[in-house]
Amino acid sequence: MLLDTSATAPQDRLAQWLAADMARVNDLIRDRMASENAPRIPEVTAHIFEAGGKRLRPMLTLAAARLCGYDGTGHHALAAAVEFIHTATLLHDDVVDESHQRRGRPTANLLWDNKSSVLVGDYLFARAFQLMVETGNLRVLSILSNASATITEGEVLQLTAAQNLATTEETYIKVVRGKTAALFSAASEAGAVIAGVPERQVRALHAYGDALGVCFQIVDDYLDYAGLADALGKNTGDDFRERKLTMPVIRAVAAADAEEHAFWERVIGRGKQEPGDLDRALDLLNHHGALESTRATAIDWAARARSSLSDLPEHPLREILADLSDYVVARVS
């Protein structure tokens, strides 16, 4: 396959490789997000799907299947299911976080209401399970259903750990592995399983997705303080305003003196935020090197993702996936 050399970003090269497959997946998405009985469902789903997004998770499923030599069509249903699961979690997350912006656009809960967002998210979960069943493969059904449960566990764990300054980095990684990395790893693993490859390669793709997902979330948490709003598709400082204990804050709190700890307890623990507090938080993050160390940790996870691919066969897709892990952390360079 000839690639456009002007498309240098790995996700663009990946999209080129998988263009025909993604066209099938997008057709499935459009077909299954319809509802004859509840017009609100296609209204809400169209709003969030039309906002764009890189479709990275379904592409991981397609890429894993093709990398492993699969030549069937079951990976299309799995990729669509993965995207439905992801979109359902976004709808639910925006309700939980009371968010007003997603991918640079107003959130569904802002345009409609919380009830619509939750119920349409439930509908997409149901559609995802229908697609999984259609593959006739019980193992991929188990992988993606377990991931759905793990995602919810991660979200609930985040709720219980939120605003608690005693939250450790170990708990943070558990949250990240649940709410973000679980779907990355399941998406990659499911593509390998549908292809019927040896277990060693299935484990390799699971490990790749896990490390890529952790890296992806750490980078997002870093950029919430150090990035630009246009690049994020949301407001910088949202995690601070929502009092989330992400890796940069956890590390700054661990290094804080008594006065600094009192500041974090006020703005995160009690939620009493005042004008200028975000700037003060940024000063503390930089003073203790929390942002730089978070960046270094993201780079380490990217390296883990790349090394996980060593057990897979030589293939242009393997190189693109390896480059993708580096590209994720290029945003923090």
GROMACS .gro file of C-alpha atoms in nm:
model
  333
    1MET     CA    1   0.000   0.000   0.000
    2LEU     CA    2   0.132   0.345  -0.096
    3LEU     CA    3   0.109   0.613   0.171
    4ASP     CA    4   0.099   0.987   0.124
    5THR     CA    5   0.439   1.095   0.251
    6SER     CA    6   0.298   1.435   0.344
    7ALA     CA    7   0.090   1.264   0.615
    8THR     CA    8   0.369   1.235   0.868
    9ALA     CA    9   0.168   1.210   1.190
   10PRO     CA   10   0.133   0.844   1.290
   11GLN     CA   11  -0.244   0.864   1.337
   12ASP     CA   12  -0.273   1.006   0.984
   13ARG     CA   13  -0.063   0.722   0.842
   14LEU     CA   14  -0.270   0.477   1.045
   15ALA     CA   15  -0.591   0.629   0.909
   16GLN     CA   16  -0.459   0.592   0.554
   17TRP     CA   17  -0.373   0.228   0.607
   18LEU     CA   18  -0.714   0.158   0.753
   19ALA     CA   19  -0.925   0.388   0.533
   20ALA     CA   20  -1.136   0.111   0.378
   21ASP     CA   21  -1.189  -0.058   0.713
   22MET     CA   22  -1.281   0.270   0.885
   23ALA     CA   23  -1.533   0.345   0.611
   24ARG     CA   24  -1.709   0.019   0.698
   25VAL     CA   25  -1.690   0.100   1.069
   26ASN     CA   26  -1.835   0.447   1.016
   27ASP     CA   27  -2.120   0.297   0.816
   28LEU     CA   28  -2.192   0.062   1.107
   29ILE     CA   29  -2.180   0.349   1.354
   30ARG     CA   30  -2.425   0.557   1.153
   31ASP     CA   31  -2.658   0.260   1.112
   32ARG     CA   32  -2.656   0.150   1.477
   33MET     CA   33  -2.683   0.493   1.638
   34ALA     CA   34  -3.020   0.540   1.468
   35SER     CA   35  -3.351   0.494   1.650
   36GLU     CA   36  -3.697   0.495   1.496
   37ASN     CA   37  -3.872   0.524   1.831
   38ALA     CA   38  -3.667   0.790   2.011
   39PRO     CA   39  -3.556   1.083   1.790
   40ARG     CA   40  -3.353   1.229   2.077
   41ILE     CA   41  -3.105   0.939   2.044
   42PRO     CA   42  -2.980   1.020   1.692
   43GLU     CA   43  -2.981   1.392   1.778
   44VAL     CA   44  -2.747   1.342   2.072
   45THR     CA   45  -2.529   1.077   1.907
   46ALA     CA   46  -2.494   1.283   1.588
   47HIS     CA   47  -2.379   1.581   1.794
   48ILE     CA   48  -2.098   1.391   1.962
   49PHE     CA   49  -1.990   1.184   1.661
   50GLU     CA   50  -1.989   1.485   1.430
   51ALA     CA   51  -1.756   1.663   1.671
   52GLY     CA   52  -1.483   1.452   1.518
   53GLY     CA   53  -1.217   1.286   1.726
   54LYS     CA   54  -0.933   1.072   1.600
   55ARG     CA   55  -1.121   0.740   1.631
   56LEU     CA   56  -0.798   0.609   1.782
   57ARG     CA   57  -0.952   0.326   1.983
   58PRO     CA   58  -1.139   0.159   1.694
   59MET     CA   59  -0.832   0.205   1.476
   60LEU     CA   60  -0.631   0.010   1.734
   61THR     CA   61  -0.872  -0.280   1.693
   62LEU     CA   62  -0.849  -0.266   1.315
   63ALA     CA   63  -0.471  -0.226   1.318
   64ALA     CA   64  -0.419  -0.516   1.559
   65ALA     CA   65  -0.636  -0.743   1.344
   66ARG     CA   66  -0.462  -0.648   1.020
   67LEU     CA   67  -0.117  -0.665   1.179
   68CYS     CA   68  -0.200  -1.020   1.288
   69GLY     CA   69  -0.303  -1.120   0.936
   70TYR     CA   70  -0.682  -1.114   0.977
   71ASP     CA   71  -0.874  -1.099   0.649
   72GLY     CA   72  -1.234  -1.131   0.771
   73THR     CA   73  -1.493  -0.866   0.860
   74GLY     CA   74  -1.555  -0.927   1.231
   75HIS     CA   75  -1.307  -0.657   1.326
   76HIS     CA   76  -1.545  -0.396   1.184
   77ALA     CA   77  -1.814  -0.483   1.438
   78LEU     CA   78  -1.558  -0.490   1.719
   79ALA     CA   79  -1.417  -0.151   1.622
   80ALA     CA   80  -1.765   0.002   1.611
   81ALA     CA   81  -1.840  -0.153   1.951
   82VAL     CA   82  -1.520  -0.001   2.092
   83GLU     CA   83  -1.619   0.344   1.963
   84PHE     CA   84  -1.969   0.309   2.109
   85ILE     CA   85  -1.825   0.216   2.448
   86HIS     CA   86  -1.590   0.513   2.434
   87THR     CA   87  -1.864   0.755   2.333
   88ALA     CA   88  -2.096   0.625   2.604
   89THR     CA   89  -1.829   0.690   2.866
   90LEU     CA   90  -1.779   1.044   2.733
   91LEU     CA   91  -2.150   1.117   2.767
   92HIS     CA   92  -2.153   0.983   3.122
   93ASP     CA   93  -1.826   1.157   3.217
   94ASP     CA   94  -1.955   1.496   3.110
   95VAL     CA   95  -2.256   1.453   3.338
   96VAL     CA   96  -2.042   1.341   3.632
   97ASP     CA   97  -1.788   1.620   3.578
   98GLU     CA   98  -2.054   1.880   3.494
   99SER     CA   99  -1.849   1.965   3.184
  100HIS     CA  100  -1.959   2.226   2.933
  101GLN     CA  101  -1.710   2.163   2.652
  102ARG     CA  102  -1.600   1.849   2.469
  103ARG     CA  103  -1.378   1.849   2.157
  104GLY     CA  104  -1.420   2.223   2.133
  105ARG     CA  105  -1.801   2.208   2.128
  106PRO     CA  106  -2.077   2.234   2.390
  107THR     CA  107  -2.137   1.903   2.565
  108ALA     CA  108  -2.457   1.705   2.511
  109ASN     CA  109  -2.563   1.755   2.873
  110LEU     CA  110  -2.536   2.131   2.822
  111LEU     CA  111  -2.733   2.133   2.495
  112TRP     CA  112  -2.997   1.886   2.611
  113ASP     CA  113  -2.989   1.767   2.974
  114ASN     CA  114  -2.824   1.517   3.204
  115LYS     CA  115  -3.103   1.263   3.166
  116SER     CA  116  -3.068   1.254   2.789
  117SER     CA  117  -2.689   1.216   2.811
  118VAL     CA  118  -2.708   0.928   3.058
  119LEU     CA  119  -2.981   0.741   2.872
  120VAL     CA  120  -2.822   0.784   2.530
  121GLY     CA  121  -2.495   0.662   2.680
  122ASP     CA  122  -2.679   0.354   2.806
  123TYR     CA  123  -2.823   0.304   2.457
  124LEU     CA  124  -2.475   0.311   2.304
  125PHE     CA  125  -2.352   0.054   2.558
  126ALA     CA  126  -2.639  -0.172   2.456
  127ARG     CA  127  -2.558  -0.124   2.088
  128ALA     CA  128  -2.194  -0.210   2.162
  129PHE     CA  129  -2.292  -0.541   2.318
  130GLN     CA  130  -2.515  -0.625   2.021
  131LEU     CA  131  -2.218  -0.574   1.790
  132MET     CA  132  -1.991  -0.789   2.006
  133VAL     CA  133  -2.241  -1.075   2.004
  134GLU     CA  134  -2.264  -1.060   1.624
  135THR     CA  135  -1.899  -1.164   1.593
  136GLY     CA  136  -1.984  -1.501   1.750
  137ASN     CA  137  -1.657  -1.490   1.944
  138LEU     CA  138  -1.710  -1.538   2.316
  139ARG     CA  139  -1.357  -1.435   2.407
  140VAL     CA  140  -1.381  -1.091   2.247
  141LEU     CA  141  -1.720  -1.051   2.415
  142SER     CA  142  -1.551  -1.129   2.746
  143ILE     CA  143  -1.263  -0.888   2.677
  144LEU     CA  144  -1.483  -0.591   2.590
  145SER     CA  145  -1.747  -0.658   2.854
  146ASN     CA  146  -1.476  -0.684   3.120
  147ALA     CA  147  -1.330  -0.357   2.992
  148SER     CA  148  -1.671  -0.189   3.026
  149ALA     CA  149  -1.692  -0.300   3.389
  150THR     CA  150  -1.333  -0.192   3.455
  151ILE     CA  151  -1.398   0.154   3.309
  152THR     CA  152  -1.687   0.204   3.548
  153GLU     CA  153  -1.477   0.080   3.840
  154GLY     CA  154  -1.210   0.332   3.747
  155GLU     CA  155  -1.462   0.614   3.738
  156VAL     CA  156  -1.607   0.517   4.078
  157LEU     CA  157  -1.256   0.486   4.224
  158GLN     CA  158  -1.182   0.835   4.095
  159LEU     CA  159  -1.495   0.965   4.269
  160THR     CA  160  -1.391   0.813   4.600
  161ALA     CA  161  -1.032   0.938   4.566
  162ALA     CA  162  -1.127   1.285   4.445
  163GLN     CA  163  -1.049   1.579   4.672
  164ASN     CA  164  -0.863   1.348   4.911
  165LEU     CA  165  -0.508   1.477   4.941
  166ALA     CA  166  -0.403   1.141   5.083
  167THR     CA  167  -0.461   0.981   4.741
  168THR     CA  168  -0.142   0.810   4.633
  169GLU     CA  169   0.019   0.782   4.293
  170GLU     CA  170  -0.056   0.408   4.305
  171THR     CA  171  -0.428   0.485   4.332
  172TYR     CA  172  -0.398   0.739   4.051
  173ILE     CA  173  -0.248   0.475   3.819
  174LYS     CA  174  -0.530   0.236   3.913
  175VAL     CA  175  -0.781   0.503   3.813
  176VAL     CA  176  -0.600   0.567   3.485
  177ARG     CA  177  -0.574   0.198   3.407
  178GLY     CA  178  -0.945   0.168   3.471
  179LYS     CA  179  -1.104   0.471   3.311
  180THR     CA  180  -0.865   0.512   3.015
  181ALA     CA  181  -0.617   0.231   2.955
  182ALA     CA  182  -0.873  -0.051   2.991
  183LEU     CA  183  -1.039   0.035   2.660
  184PHE     CA  184  -0.706   0.091   2.481
  185SER     CA  185  -0.582  -0.253   2.588
  186ALA     CA  186  -0.915  -0.424   2.518
  187ALA     CA  187  -0.935  -0.265   2.173
  188SER     CA  188  -0.588  -0.390   2.079
  189GLU     CA  189  -0.634  -0.732   2.241
  190ALA     CA  190  -0.971  -0.792   2.074
  191GLY     CA  191  -0.817  -0.732   1.731
  192ALA     CA  192  -0.551  -0.995   1.801
  193VAL     CA  193  -0.804  -1.246   1.936
  194ILE     CA  194  -1.038  -1.217   1.637
  195ALA     CA  195  -0.733  -1.289   1.418
  196GLY     CA  196  -0.662  -1.612   1.608
  197VAL     CA  197  -0.291  -1.548   1.667
  198PRO     CA  198  -0.074  -1.718   1.933
  199GLU     CA  199  -0.124  -1.610   2.292
  200ARG     CA  200   0.215  -1.440   2.304
  201GLN     CA  201   0.101  -1.190   2.040
  202VAL     CA  202  -0.235  -1.138   2.213
  203ARG     CA  203  -0.052  -1.049   2.535
  204ALA     CA  204   0.184  -0.818   2.346
  205LEU     CA  205  -0.103  -0.617   2.198
  206HIS     CA  206  -0.280  -0.602   2.533
  207ALA     CA  207   0.039  -0.467   2.693
  208TYR     CA  208   0.080  -0.216   2.412
  209GLY     CA  209  -0.273  -0.081   2.455
  210ASP     CA  210  -0.236  -0.065   2.832
  211ALA     CA  211   0.090   0.133   2.820
  212LEU     CA  212  -0.038   0.360   2.541
  213GLY     CA  213  -0.356   0.432   2.738
  214VAL     CA  214  -0.169   0.518   3.057
  215CYS     CA  215   0.067   0.741   2.859
  216PHE     CA  216  -0.227   0.907   2.683
  217GLN     CA  217  -0.398   0.996   3.013
  218ILE     CA  218  -0.082   1.119   3.185
  219VAL     CA  219  -0.016   1.346   2.887
  220ASP     CA  220  -0.372   1.481   2.906
  221ASP     CA  221  -0.332   1.548   3.278
  222TYR     CA  222  -0.001   1.725   3.214
  223LEU     CA  223  -0.150   1.939   2.936
  224ASP     CA  224  -0.443   2.043   3.154
  225TYR     CA  225  -0.190   2.260   3.337
  226ALA     CA  226   0.078   2.313   3.073
  227GLY     CA  227  -0.112   2.303   2.744
  228LEU     CA  228  -0.323   2.532   2.529
  229ALA     CA  229  -0.703   2.528   2.530
  230ASP     CA  230  -0.721   2.496   2.149
  231ALA     CA  231  -0.503   2.185   2.155
  232LEU     CA  232  -0.700   2.027   2.438
  233GLY     CA  233  -1.050   2.094   2.306
  234LYS     CA  234  -1.140   2.203   2.657
  235ASN     CA  235  -1.039   2.476   2.899
  236THR     CA  236  -0.696   2.461   3.058
  237GLY     CA  237  -0.720   2.424   3.433
  238ASP     CA  238  -1.041   2.223   3.417
  239ASP     CA  239  -0.889   1.951   3.637
  240PHE     CA  240  -0.794   2.216   3.893
  241ARG     CA  241  -1.143   2.366   3.894
  242GLU     CA  242  -1.296   2.017   3.919
  243ARG     CA  243  -1.054   1.940   4.206
  244LYS     CA  244  -0.907   1.632   4.042
  245LEU     CA  245  -0.598   1.480   4.194
  246THR     CA  246  -0.391   1.407   3.886
  247MET     CA  247  -0.025   1.311   3.877
  248PRO     CA  248   0.118   1.667   3.876
  249VAL     CA  249  -0.087   1.767   4.181
  250ILE     CA  250  -0.020   1.443   4.369
  251ARG     CA  251   0.354   1.500   4.324
  252ALA     CA  252   0.335   1.866   4.426
  253VAL     CA  253   0.135   1.776   4.737
  254ALA     CA  254   0.391   1.509   4.829
  255ALA     CA  255   0.666   1.775   4.819
  256ALA     CA  256   0.464   2.052   4.986
  257ASP     CA  257   0.561   2.231   5.305
  258ALA     CA  258   0.297   2.318   5.565
  259GLU     CA  259   0.187   2.642   5.397
  260GLU     CA  260   0.166   2.481   5.055
  261HIS     CA  261  -0.025   2.185   5.194
  262ALA     CA  262  -0.277   2.424   5.346
  263PHE     CA  263  -0.319   2.584   5.003
  264TRP     CA  264  -0.389   2.246   4.839
  265GLU     CA  265  -0.626   2.150   5.119
  266ARG     CA  266  -0.823   2.471   5.063
  267VAL     CA  267  -0.844   2.462   4.682
  268ILE     CA  268  -0.868   2.085   4.628
  269GLY     CA  269  -0.980   1.938   4.960
  270ARG     CA  270  -1.244   2.200   5.047
  271GLY     CA  271  -1.296   2.350   4.702
  272LYS     CA  272  -1.264   2.709   4.820
  273GLN     CA  273  -1.099   2.856   4.512
  274GLU     CA  274  -1.030   3.223   4.463
  275PRO     CA  275  -0.902   3.436   4.173
  276GLY     CA  276  -0.532   3.374   4.125
  277ASP     CA  277  -0.536   3.025   4.277
  278LEU     CA  278  -0.472   2.852   3.943
  279ASP     CA  279  -0.164   3.068   3.889
  280ARG     CA  280  -0.048   2.982   4.241
  281ALA     CA  281  -0.102   2.613   4.168
  282LEU     CA  282   0.104   2.640   3.849
  283ASP     CA  283   0.384   2.811   4.041
  284LEU     CA  284   0.391   2.526   4.293
  285LEU     CA  285   0.383   2.258   4.023
  286ASN     CA  286   0.679   2.419   3.851
  287HIS     CA  287   0.864   2.493   4.176
  288HIS     CA  288   0.860   2.126   4.276
  289GLY     CA  289   0.925   1.996   3.924
  290ALA     CA  290   0.592   1.814   3.925
  291LEU     CA  291   0.514   1.899   3.563
  292GLU     CA  292   0.857   1.801   3.437
  293SER     CA  293   0.857   1.472   3.629
  294THR     CA  294   0.506   1.397   3.498
  295ARG     CA  295   0.632   1.457   3.146
  296ALA     CA  296   0.923   1.217   3.208
  297THR     CA  297   0.684   0.951   3.338
  298ALA     CA  298   0.469   0.984   3.025
  299ILE     CA  299   0.780   0.929   2.811
  300ASP     CA  300   0.862   0.615   3.011
  301TRP     CA  301   0.513   0.473   2.945
  302ALA     CA  302   0.551   0.551   2.574
  303ALA     CA  303   0.874   0.351   2.573
  304ARG     CA  304   0.691   0.059   2.737
  305ALA     CA  305   0.429   0.070   2.465
  306ARG     CA  306   0.691   0.064   2.190
  307SER     CA  307   0.886  -0.223   2.348
  308SER     CA  308   0.567  -0.431   2.384
  309LEU     CA  309   0.549  -0.461   2.005
  310SER     CA  310   0.875  -0.656   1.976
  311ASP     CA  311   0.695  -0.993   1.981
  312LEU     CA  312   0.481  -0.901   1.680
  313PRO     CA  313   0.566  -0.974   1.316
  314GLU     CA  314   0.746  -0.722   1.097
  315HIS     CA  315   0.480  -0.509   0.932
  316PRO     CA  316   0.434  -0.140   0.839
  317LEU     CA  317   0.148  -0.125   1.088
  318ARG     CA  318   0.380  -0.232   1.368
  319GLU     CA  319   0.608   0.061   1.289
  320ILE     CA  320   0.314   0.302   1.278
  321LEU     CA  321   0.191   0.180   1.618
  322ALA     CA  322   0.541   0.222   1.760
  323ASP     CA  323   0.561   0.574   1.620
  324LEU     CA  324   0.216   0.647   1.763
  325SER     CA  325   0.340   0.593   2.117
  326ASP     CA  326   0.617   0.846   2.057
  327TYR     CA  327   0.373   1.090   1.897
  328VAL     CA  328   0.147   1.085   2.205
  329VAL     CA  329   0.429   1.220   2.419
  330ALA     CA  330   0.547   1.461   2.149
  331ARG     CA  331   0.264   1.687   2.271
  332VAL     CA  332   0.458   1.742   2.595
  333SER     CA  333   0.796   1.805   2.430
   0.00000   0.00000   0.00000
